[in-house]
């Protein structure tokens, strides 16, 4: 174990609405210092900017409008980073603030740059404290929540473990004995059915987004853990192997970097619908998507754009880079390889989405 990402929810960092829990942050910083002594690098993904802004403005419930949430974040973020700095200082550690946007990470050189900055902070022995740049992220370009952001950071930085610490003690077996499930080796539809959303006034995540995040992390080769962030010494206990919360094993065949990039860092510009035969070819036979199985498309996209591939019930089953634009799709739908050859004699590759740039969701 060399590198861990610790995600802390607003409910763990604040008391009531928007009042910072300095004692809790102090305890967490003490544990971070201990982890660093074990030669493990720590990255923190900290929520709480909007919650702290709400507290400063005296708001009792999370505002609905994006502009109000962004205003709260603008007020709360500077308070939040100061709390982290105050908590880390007694341990001779510095906090380094990184505010990310989804849009930024889609662009290859910004993604590489964010990774380089984080690596540099870690080699200065600084604790990166990461959040979404909430005050400038518009809805359509938002990560959505910090569970997903934390998993993307774990994937970006090739971390070994992701700890999601919130008010949830772990994944609860609601179909069975009502206890926390200690280990999950794979996120199956049965496991996903155990998750439900949050109704807290400051939180946005909930178990559904936690499991999505964990899927992303474990598919990137990173193990993950959900546990109650208010429990004493929780980080150290998890690292010592104590059975607490739910542990999720890393996939033994993680996606290569390019496929992770496609699956998790890109937003599709549209979708291509396919028939049952093509679904089978993609899912079971691990083939490329050919024009013969294409039935239609929606959205406007160009050659090289990322699109979702939908099955016959419009469920996204895969994502990939298309070789054909949305204008061309209606001409090539249902066409055989020979027909395509005579339509595009100058094109060398006629797969609609080649397997090398296709990832199953
Ligand atoms: N970025 C948001 C904040 O700092 C939190 C989002 C989340 O908790 O998922 O308030």
PDB file of N, CA, C and O in Angstrom, residues 103-164:
ATOM      1  N   UNK A 103     -15.110  19.108 -16.478  1.00  0.00           N
ATOM      2  CA  UNK A 103     -14.751  19.590 -17.804  1.00  0.00           C
ATOM      3  C   UNK A 103     -13.231  19.650 -17.968  1.00  0.00           C
ATOM      4  O   UNK A 103     -12.694  19.273 -19.003  1.00  0.00           O
ATOM      5  N   UNK A 104     -12.554  20.097 -16.903  1.00  0.00           N
ATOM      6  CA  UNK A 104     -11.098  20.197 -16.956  1.00  0.00           C
ATOM      7  C   UNK A 104     -10.459  18.837 -17.144  1.00  0.00           C
ATOM      8  O   UNK A 104      -9.552  18.668 -17.961  1.00  0.00           O
ATOM      9  N   UNK A 105     -10.954  17.841 -16.419  1.00  0.00           N
ATOM     10  CA  UNK A 105     -10.318  16.520 -16.481  1.00  0.00           C
ATOM     11  C   UNK A 105     -10.596  15.786 -17.793  1.00  0.00           C
ATOM     12  O   UNK A 105      -9.936  14.817 -18.111  1.00  0.00           O
ATOM     13  N   UNK A 106     -11.597  16.254 -18.550  1.00  0.00           N
ATOM     14  CA  UNK A 106     -11.865  15.625 -19.859  1.00  0.00           C
ATOM     15  C   UNK A 106     -10.769  15.966 -20.849  1.00  0.00           C
ATOM     16  O   UNK A 106     -10.583  15.288 -21.836  1.00  0.00           O
ATOM     17  N   UNK A 107     -10.111  17.088 -20.603  1.00  0.00           N
ATOM     18  CA  UNK A 107      -9.094  17.546 -21.555  1.00  0.00           C
ATOM     19  C   UNK A 107      -7.765  16.932 -21.146  1.00  0.00           C
ATOM     20  O   UNK A 107      -7.317  17.100 -20.002  1.00  0.00           O
ATOM     21  N   UNK A 108      -7.205  16.184 -22.079  1.00  0.00           N
ATOM     22  CA  UNK A 108      -6.057  15.335 -21.760  1.00  0.00           C
ATOM     23  C   UNK A 108      -4.924  16.094 -21.054  1.00  0.00           C
ATOM     24  O   UNK A 108      -4.426  15.652 -20.026  1.00  0.00           O
ATOM     25  N   UNK A 109      -4.528  17.268 -21.566  1.00  0.00           N
ATOM     26  CA  UNK A 109      -3.364  17.903 -20.940  1.00  0.00           C
ATOM     27  C   UNK A 109      -3.694  18.476 -19.554  1.00  0.00           C
ATOM     28  O   UNK A 109      -2.835  18.556 -18.700  1.00  0.00           O
ATOM     29  N   UNK A 110      -4.959  18.813 -19.331  1.00  0.00           N
ATOM     30  CA  UNK A 110      -5.314  19.292 -17.986  1.00  0.00           C
ATOM     31  C   UNK A 110      -5.333  18.134 -16.996  1.00  0.00           C
ATOM     32  O   UNK A 110      -4.967  18.282 -15.839  1.00  0.00           O
ATOM     33  N   UNK A 111      -5.779  16.985 -17.477  1.00  0.00           N
ATOM     34  CA  UNK A 111      -5.815  15.771 -16.661  1.00  0.00           C
ATOM     35  C   UNK A 111      -4.388  15.408 -16.241  1.00  0.00           C
ATOM     36  O   UNK A 111      -4.094  15.180 -15.069  1.00  0.00           O
ATOM     37  N   UNK A 112      -3.484  15.423 -17.226  1.00  0.00           N
ATOM     38  CA  UNK A 112      -2.084  15.090 -16.945  1.00  0.00           C
ATOM     39  C   UNK A 112      -1.498  16.127 -15.984  1.00  0.00           C
ATOM     40  O   UNK A 112      -0.765  15.803 -15.052  1.00  0.00           O
ATOM     41  N   UNK A 113      -1.855  17.384 -16.219  1.00  0.00           N
ATOM     42  CA  UNK A 113      -1.344  18.447 -15.370  1.00  0.00           C
ATOM     43  C   UNK A 113      -1.819  18.330 -13.921  1.00  0.00           C
ATOM     44  O   UNK A 113      -1.037  18.528 -12.986  1.00  0.00           O
ATOM     45  N   UNK A 114      -3.100  17.991 -13.750  1.00  0.00           N
ATOM     46  CA  UNK A 114      -3.633  17.828 -12.386  1.00  0.00           C
ATOM     47  C   UNK A 114      -2.864  16.717 -11.687  1.00  0.00           C
ATOM     48  O   UNK A 114      -2.470  16.844 -10.516  1.00  0.00           O
ATOM     49  N   UNK A 115      -2.591  15.641 -12.414  1.00  0.00           N
ATOM     50  CA  UNK A 115      -1.855  14.509 -11.832  1.00  0.00           C
ATOM     51  C   UNK A 115      -0.442  14.955 -11.438  1.00  0.00           C
ATOM     52  O   UNK A 115       0.057  14.617 -10.363  1.00  0.00           O
ATOM     53  N   UNK A 116       0.187  15.742 -12.305  1.00  0.00           N
ATOM     54  CA  UNK A 116       1.560  16.185 -12.005  1.00  0.00           C
ATOM     55  C   UNK A 116       1.587  17.086 -10.778  1.00  0.00           C
ATOM     56  O   UNK A 116       2.477  16.987  -9.933  1.00  0.00           O
ATOM     57  N   UNK A 117       0.606  17.962 -10.658  1.00  0.00           N
ATOM     58  CA  UNK A 117       0.563  18.863  -9.497  1.00  0.00           C
ATOM     59  C   UNK A 117       0.364  18.042  -8.216  1.00  0.00           C
ATOM     60  O   UNK A 117       1.035  18.284  -7.199  1.00  0.00           O
ATOM     61  N   UNK A 118      -0.542  17.075  -8.282  1.00  0.00           N
ATOM     62  CA  UNK A 118      -0.795  16.243  -7.096  1.00  0.00           C
ATOM     63  C   UNK A 118       0.472  15.460  -6.733  1.00  0.00           C
ATOM     64  O   UNK A 118       0.869  15.411  -5.565  1.00  0.00           O
ATOM     65  N   UNK A 119       1.127  14.888  -7.738  1.00  0.00           N
ATOM     66  CA  UNK A 119       2.375  14.147  -7.467  1.00  0.00           C
ATOM     67  C   UNK A 119       3.416  15.057  -6.827  1.00  0.00           C
ATOM     68  O   UNK A 119       4.131  14.660  -5.905  1.00  0.00           O
ATOM     69  N   UNK A 120       3.489  16.296  -7.314  1.00  0.00           N
ATOM     70  CA  UNK A 120       4.483  17.221  -6.759  1.00  0.00           C
ATOM     71  C   UNK A 120       4.144  17.562  -5.309  1.00  0.00           C
ATOM     72  O   UNK A 120       5.016  17.584  -4.448  1.00  0.00           O
ATOM     73  N   UNK A 121       2.875  17.792  -5.031  1.00  0.00           N
ATOM     74  CA  UNK A 121       2.470  18.078  -3.645  1.00  0.00           C
ATOM     75  C   UNK A 121       2.867  16.906  -2.744  1.00  0.00           C
ATOM     76  O   UNK A 121       3.413  17.096  -1.661  1.00  0.00           O
ATOM     77  N   UNK A 122       2.597  15.693  -3.227  1.00  0.00           N
ATOM     78  CA  UNK A 122       2.905  14.512  -2.410  1.00  0.00           C
ATOM     79  C   UNK A 122       4.414  14.388  -2.198  1.00  0.00           C
ATOM     80  O   UNK A 122       4.856  14.016  -1.113  1.00  0.00           O
ATOM     81  N   UNK A 123       5.190  14.749  -3.208  1.00  0.00           N
ATOM     82  CA  UNK A 123       6.633  14.612  -2.973  1.00  0.00           C
ATOM     83  C   UNK A 123       7.155  15.726  -2.063  1.00  0.00           C
ATOM     84  O   UNK A 123       8.199  15.569  -1.439  1.00  0.00           O
ATOM     85  N   UNK A 124       6.444  16.822  -1.933  1.00  0.00           N
ATOM     86  CA  UNK A 124       6.769  17.842  -0.912  1.00  0.00           C
ATOM     87  C   UNK A 124       6.222  17.434   0.464  1.00  0.00           C
ATOM     88  O   UNK A 124       6.271  18.206   1.401  1.00  0.00           O
ATOM     89  N   UNK A 125       5.613  16.277   0.541  1.00  0.00           N
ATOM     90  CA  UNK A 125       4.993  15.746   1.765  1.00  0.00           C
ATOM     91  C   UNK A 125       3.811  16.616   2.235  1.00  0.00           C
ATOM     92  O   UNK A 125       3.542  16.778   3.419  1.00  0.00           O
ATOM     93  N   UNK A 126       3.151  17.206   1.266  1.00  0.00           N
ATOM     94  CA  UNK A 126       1.966  18.022   1.541  1.00  0.00           C
ATOM     95  C   UNK A 126       0.736  17.122   1.388  1.00  0.00           C
ATOM     96  O   UNK A 126       0.765  16.152   0.627  1.00  0.00           O
ATOM     97  N   UNK A 127      -0.337  17.416   2.114  1.00  0.00           N
ATOM     98  CA  UNK A 127      -1.580  16.650   1.961  1.00  0.00           C
ATOM     99  C   UNK A 127      -2.491  17.394   0.973  1.00  0.00           C
ATOM    100  O   UNK A 127      -3.002  18.471   1.304  1.00  0.00           O
ATOM    101  N   UNK A 128      -2.682  16.854  -0.235  1.00  0.00           N
ATOM    102  CA  UNK A 128      -3.612  17.515  -1.155  1.00  0.00           C
ATOM    103  C   UNK A 128      -5.034  17.434  -0.598  1.00  0.00           C
ATOM    104  O   UNK A 128      -5.472  16.352  -0.187  1.00  0.00           O
ATOM    105  N   UNK A 129      -5.713  18.556  -0.539  1.00  0.00           N
ATOM    106  CA  UNK A 129      -7.113  18.567  -0.084  1.00  0.00           C
ATOM    107  C   UNK A 129      -7.936  19.007  -1.296  1.00  0.00           C
ATOM    108  O   UNK A 129      -7.829  20.150  -1.757  1.00  0.00           O
ATOM    109  N   UNK A 130      -8.694  18.050  -1.819  1.00  0.00           N
ATOM    110  CA  UNK A 130      -9.330  18.224  -3.127  1.00  0.00           C
ATOM    111  C   UNK A 130     -10.839  18.382  -2.976  1.00  0.00           C
ATOM    112  O   UNK A 130     -11.461  17.727  -2.139  1.00  0.00           O
ATOM    113  N   UNK A 131     -11.407  19.260  -3.777  1.00  0.00           N
ATOM    114  CA  UNK A 131     -12.865  19.381  -3.840  1.00  0.00           C
ATOM    115  C   UNK A 131     -13.215  19.742  -5.268  1.00  0.00           C
ATOM    116  O   UNK A 131     -12.341  20.073  -6.072  1.00  0.00           O
ATOM    117  N   UNK A 132     -14.489  19.679  -5.574  1.00  0.00           N
ATOM    118  CA  UNK A 132     -14.919  20.182  -6.879  1.00  0.00           C
ATOM    119  C   UNK A 132     -14.899  21.706  -6.821  1.00  0.00           C
ATOM    120  O   UNK A 132     -15.150  22.296  -5.765  1.00  0.00           O
ATOM    121  N   UNK A 133     -14.570  22.330  -7.949  1.00  0.00           N
ATOM    122  CA  UNK A 133     -14.618  23.792  -8.004  1.00  0.00           C
ATOM    123  C   UNK A 133     -16.083  24.201  -8.181  1.00  0.00           C
ATOM    124  O   UNK A 133     -16.512  24.648  -9.238  1.00  0.00           O
ATOM    125  N   UNK A 134     -16.831  24.023  -7.081  1.00  0.00           N
ATOM    126  CA  UNK A 134     -18.296  24.161  -7.141  1.00  0.00           C
ATOM    127  C   UNK A 134     -18.761  25.520  -7.638  1.00  0.00           C
ATOM    128  O   UNK A 134     -19.795  25.611  -8.279  1.00  0.00           O
ATOM    129  N   UNK A 135     -18.014  26.587  -7.298  1.00  0.00           N
ATOM    130  CA  UNK A 135     -18.557  27.905  -7.622  1.00  0.00           C
ATOM    131  C   UNK A 135     -18.543  28.195  -9.121  1.00  0.00           C
ATOM    132  O   UNK A 135     -19.187  29.143  -9.555  1.00  0.00           O
ATOM    133  N   UNK A 136     -17.830  27.392  -9.925  1.00  0.00           N
ATOM    134  CA  UNK A 136     -17.866  27.643 -11.379  1.00  0.00           C
ATOM    135  C   UNK A 136     -18.400  26.465 -12.199  1.00  0.00           C
ATOM    136  O   UNK A 136     -18.491  26.560 -13.415  1.00  0.00           O
ATOM    137  N   UNK A 137     -18.740  25.335 -11.535  1.00  0.00           N
ATOM    138  CA  UNK A 137     -19.210  24.176 -12.315  1.00  0.00           C
ATOM    139  C   UNK A 137     -20.698  24.275 -12.602  1.00  0.00           C
ATOM    140  O   UNK A 137     -21.497  24.321 -11.672  1.00  0.00           O
ATOM    141  N   UNK A 138     -21.078  24.292 -13.863  1.00  0.00           N
ATOM    142  CA  UNK A 138     -22.503  24.302 -14.206  1.00  0.00           C
ATOM    143  C   UNK A 138     -23.045  22.870 -14.139  1.00  0.00           C
ATOM    144  O   UNK A 138     -22.275  21.915 -14.190  1.00  0.00           O
ATOM    145  N   UNK A 139     -24.354  22.728 -14.028  1.00  0.00           N
ATOM    146  CA  UNK A 139     -24.962  21.412 -13.812  1.00  0.00           C
ATOM    147  C   UNK A 139     -24.472  20.345 -14.786  1.00  0.00           C
ATOM    148  O   UNK A 139     -24.054  19.274 -14.407  1.00  0.00           O
ATOM    149  N   UNK A 140     -24.509  20.720 -16.075  1.00  0.00           N
ATOM    150  CA  UNK A 140     -24.211  19.698 -17.084  1.00  0.00           C
ATOM    151  C   UNK A 140     -22.744  19.274 -17.084  1.00  0.00           C
ATOM    152  O   UNK A 140     -22.396  18.267 -17.680  1.00  0.00           O
ATOM    153  N   UNK A 141     -21.895  20.051 -16.411  1.00  0.00           N
ATOM    154  CA  UNK A 141     -20.480  19.659 -16.401  1.00  0.00           C
ATOM    155  C   UNK A 141     -20.023  19.265 -14.998  1.00  0.00           C
ATOM    156  O   UNK A 141     -18.850  19.096 -14.740  1.00  0.00           O
ATOM    157  N   UNK A 142     -20.965  19.112 -14.061  1.00  0.00           N
ATOM    158  CA  UNK A 142     -20.564  18.785 -12.683  1.00  0.00           C
ATOM    159  C   UNK A 142     -20.230  17.298 -12.537  1.00  0.00           C
ATOM    160  O   UNK A 142     -20.742  16.467 -13.259  1.00  0.00           O
ATOM    161  N   UNK A 143     -19.376  16.998 -11.572  1.00  0.00           N
ATOM    162  CA  UNK A 143     -19.134  15.602 -11.236  1.00  0.00           C
ATOM    163  C   UNK A 143     -20.418  14.995 -10.690  1.00  0.00           C
ATOM    164  O   UNK A 143     -20.658  13.823 -10.788  1.00  0.00           O
ATOM    165  N   UNK A 144     -21.204  15.834 -10.060  1.00  0.00           N
ATOM    166  CA  UNK A 144     -22.425  15.323  -9.429  1.00  0.00           C
ATOM    167  C   UNK A 144     -22.219  15.271  -7.929  1.00  0.00           C
ATOM    168  O   UNK A 144     -22.964  15.881  -7.190  1.00  0.00           O
ATOM    169  N   UNK A 145     -21.218  14.580  -7.498  1.00  0.00           N
ATOM    170  CA  UNK A 145     -20.956  14.554  -6.069  1.00  0.00           C
ATOM    171  C   UNK A 145     -19.525  14.107  -5.804  1.00  0.00           C
ATOM    172  O   UNK A 145     -18.839  13.625  -6.690  1.00  0.00           O
ATOM    173  N   UNK A 146     -19.124  14.269  -4.544  1.00  0.00           N
ATOM    174  CA  UNK A 146     -17.721  14.016  -4.226  1.00  0.00           C
ATOM    175  C   UNK A 146     -17.367  12.536  -4.125  1.00  0.00           C
ATOM    176  O   UNK A 146     -16.189  12.207  -4.096  1.00  0.00           O
ATOM    177  N   UNK A 147     -18.367  11.648  -4.046  1.00  0.00           N
ATOM    178  CA  UNK A 147     -18.031  10.212  -4.077  1.00  0.00           C
ATOM    179  C   UNK A 147     -17.402   9.902  -5.438  1.00  0.00           C
ATOM    180  O   UNK A 147     -16.351   9.257  -5.521  1.00  0.00           O
ATOM    181  N   UNK A 148     -18.046  10.387  -6.491  1.00  0.00           N
ATOM    182  CA  UNK A 148     -17.538  10.149  -7.848  1.00  0.00           C
ATOM    183  C   UNK A 148     -16.197  10.878  -8.027  1.00  0.00           C
ATOM    184  O   UNK A 148     -15.238  10.318  -8.556  1.00  0.00           O
ATOM    185  N   UNK A 149     -16.152  12.121  -7.544  1.00  0.00           N
ATOM    186  CA  UNK A 149     -14.885  12.871  -7.659  1.00  0.00           C
ATOM    187  C   UNK A 149     -13.742  12.102  -6.992  1.00  0.00           C
ATOM    188  O   UNK A 149     -12.652  11.976  -7.553  1.00  0.00           O
ATOM    189  N   UNK A 150     -13.999  11.564  -5.793  1.00  0.00           N
ATOM    190  CA  UNK A 150     -12.945  10.844  -5.051  1.00  0.00           C
ATOM    191  C   UNK A 150     -12.489   9.610  -5.838  1.00  0.00           C
ATOM    192  O   UNK A 150     -11.294   9.307  -5.905  1.00  0.00           O
ATOM    193  N   UNK A 151     -13.451   8.907  -6.455  1.00  0.00           N
ATOM    194  CA  UNK A 151     -13.079   7.714  -7.226  1.00  0.00           C
ATOM    195  C   UNK A 151     -12.275   8.122  -8.454  1.00  0.00           C
ATOM    196  O   UNK A 151     -11.326   7.433  -8.843  1.00  0.00           O
ATOM    197  N   UNK A 152     -12.636   9.260  -9.064  1.00  0.00           N
ATOM    198  CA  UNK A 152     -11.874   9.713 -10.226  1.00  0.00           C
ATOM    199  C   UNK A 152     -10.460  10.110  -9.810  1.00  0.00           C
ATOM    200  O   UNK A 152      -9.491   9.843 -10.518  1.00  0.00           O
ATOM    201  N   UNK A 153     -10.350  10.721  -8.640  1.00  0.00           N
ATOM    202  CA  UNK A 153      -9.019  11.082  -8.138  1.00  0.00           C
ATOM    203  C   UNK A 153      -8.211   9.808  -7.877  1.00  0.00           C
ATOM    204  O   UNK A 153      -7.027   9.725  -8.219  1.00  0.00           O
ATOM    205  N   UNK A 154      -8.861   8.782  -7.312  1.00  0.00           N
ATOM    206  CA  UNK A 154      -8.159   7.518  -7.037  1.00  0.00           C
ATOM    207  C   UNK A 154      -7.680   6.900  -8.354  1.00  0.00           C
ATOM    208  O   UNK A 154      -6.559   6.392  -8.445  1.00  0.00           O
ATOM    209  N   UNK A 155      -8.519   6.980  -9.391  1.00  0.00           N
ATOM    210  CA  UNK A 155      -8.154   6.420 -10.687  1.00  0.00           C
ATOM    211  C   UNK A 155      -7.027   7.243 -11.335  1.00  0.00           C
ATOM    212  O   UNK A 155      -6.031   6.705 -11.803  1.00  0.00           O
ATOM    213  N   UNK A 156      -7.185   8.559 -11.281  1.00  0.00           N
ATOM    214  CA  UNK A 156      -6.188   9.480 -11.861  1.00  0.00           C
ATOM    215  C   UNK A 156      -4.807   9.301 -11.232  1.00  0.00           C
ATOM    216  O   UNK A 156      -3.799   9.301 -11.913  1.00  0.00           O
ATOM    217  N   UNK A 157      -4.803   9.145  -9.906  1.00  0.00           N
ATOM    218  CA  UNK A 157      -3.514   9.104  -9.196  1.00  0.00           C
ATOM    219  C   UNK A 157      -3.038   7.670  -8.960  1.00  0.00           C
ATOM    220  O   UNK A 157      -2.055   7.453  -8.286  1.00  0.00           O
ATOM    221  N   UNK A 158      -3.781   6.712  -9.521  1.00  0.00           N
ATOM    222  CA  UNK A 158      -3.455   5.287  -9.351  1.00  0.00           C
ATOM    223  C   UNK A 158      -3.241   4.913  -7.886  1.00  0.00           C
ATOM    224  O   UNK A 158      -2.254   4.285  -7.512  1.00  0.00           O
ATOM    225  N   UNK A 159      -4.203   5.324  -7.071  1.00  0.00           N
ATOM    226  CA  UNK A 159      -4.135   5.026  -5.633  1.00  0.00           C
ATOM    227  C   UNK A 159      -4.421   3.541  -5.400  1.00  0.00           C
ATOM    228  O   UNK A 159      -5.037   2.878  -6.239  1.00  0.00           O
ATOM    229  N   UNK A 160      -3.964   3.033  -4.252  1.00  0.00           N
ATOM    230  CA  UNK A 160      -4.198   1.623  -3.924  1.00  0.00           C
ATOM    231  C   UNK A 160      -5.522   1.430  -3.213  1.00  0.00           C
ATOM    232  O   UNK A 160      -6.112   0.371  -3.253  1.00  0.00           O
ATOM    233  N   UNK A 161      -5.949   2.461  -2.472  1.00  0.00           N
ATOM    234  CA  UNK A 161      -7.198   2.301  -1.716  1.00  0.00           C
ATOM    235  C   UNK A 161      -7.975   3.605  -1.645  1.00  0.00           C
ATOM    236  O   UNK A 161      -7.388   4.687  -1.560  1.00  0.00           O
ATOM    237  N   UNK A 162      -9.296   3.459  -1.697  1.00  0.00           N
ATOM    238  CA  UNK A 162     -10.199   4.612  -1.537  1.00  0.00           C
ATOM    239  C   UNK A 162     -11.034   4.374  -0.289  1.00  0.00           C
ATOM    240  O   UNK A 162     -11.691   3.339  -0.177  1.00  0.00           O
ATOM    241  N   UNK A 163     -10.991   5.310   0.661  1.00  0.00           N
ATOM    242  CA  UNK A 163     -11.846   5.189   1.851  1.00  0.00           C
ATOM    243  C   UNK A 163     -12.944   6.240   1.741  1.00  0.00           C
ATOM    244  O   UNK A 163     -12.645   7.422   1.618  1.00  0.00           O
ATOM    245  N   UNK A 164     -14.190   5.799   1.780  1.00  0.00           N
ATOM    246  CA  UNK A 164     -15.307   6.752   1.755  1.00  0.00           C
ATOM    247  C   UNK A 164     -15.872   6.809   3.163  1.00  0.00           C
ATOM    248  O   UNK A 164     -16.493   5.849   3.633  1.00  0.00           O
TER     249      UNK A 164
END
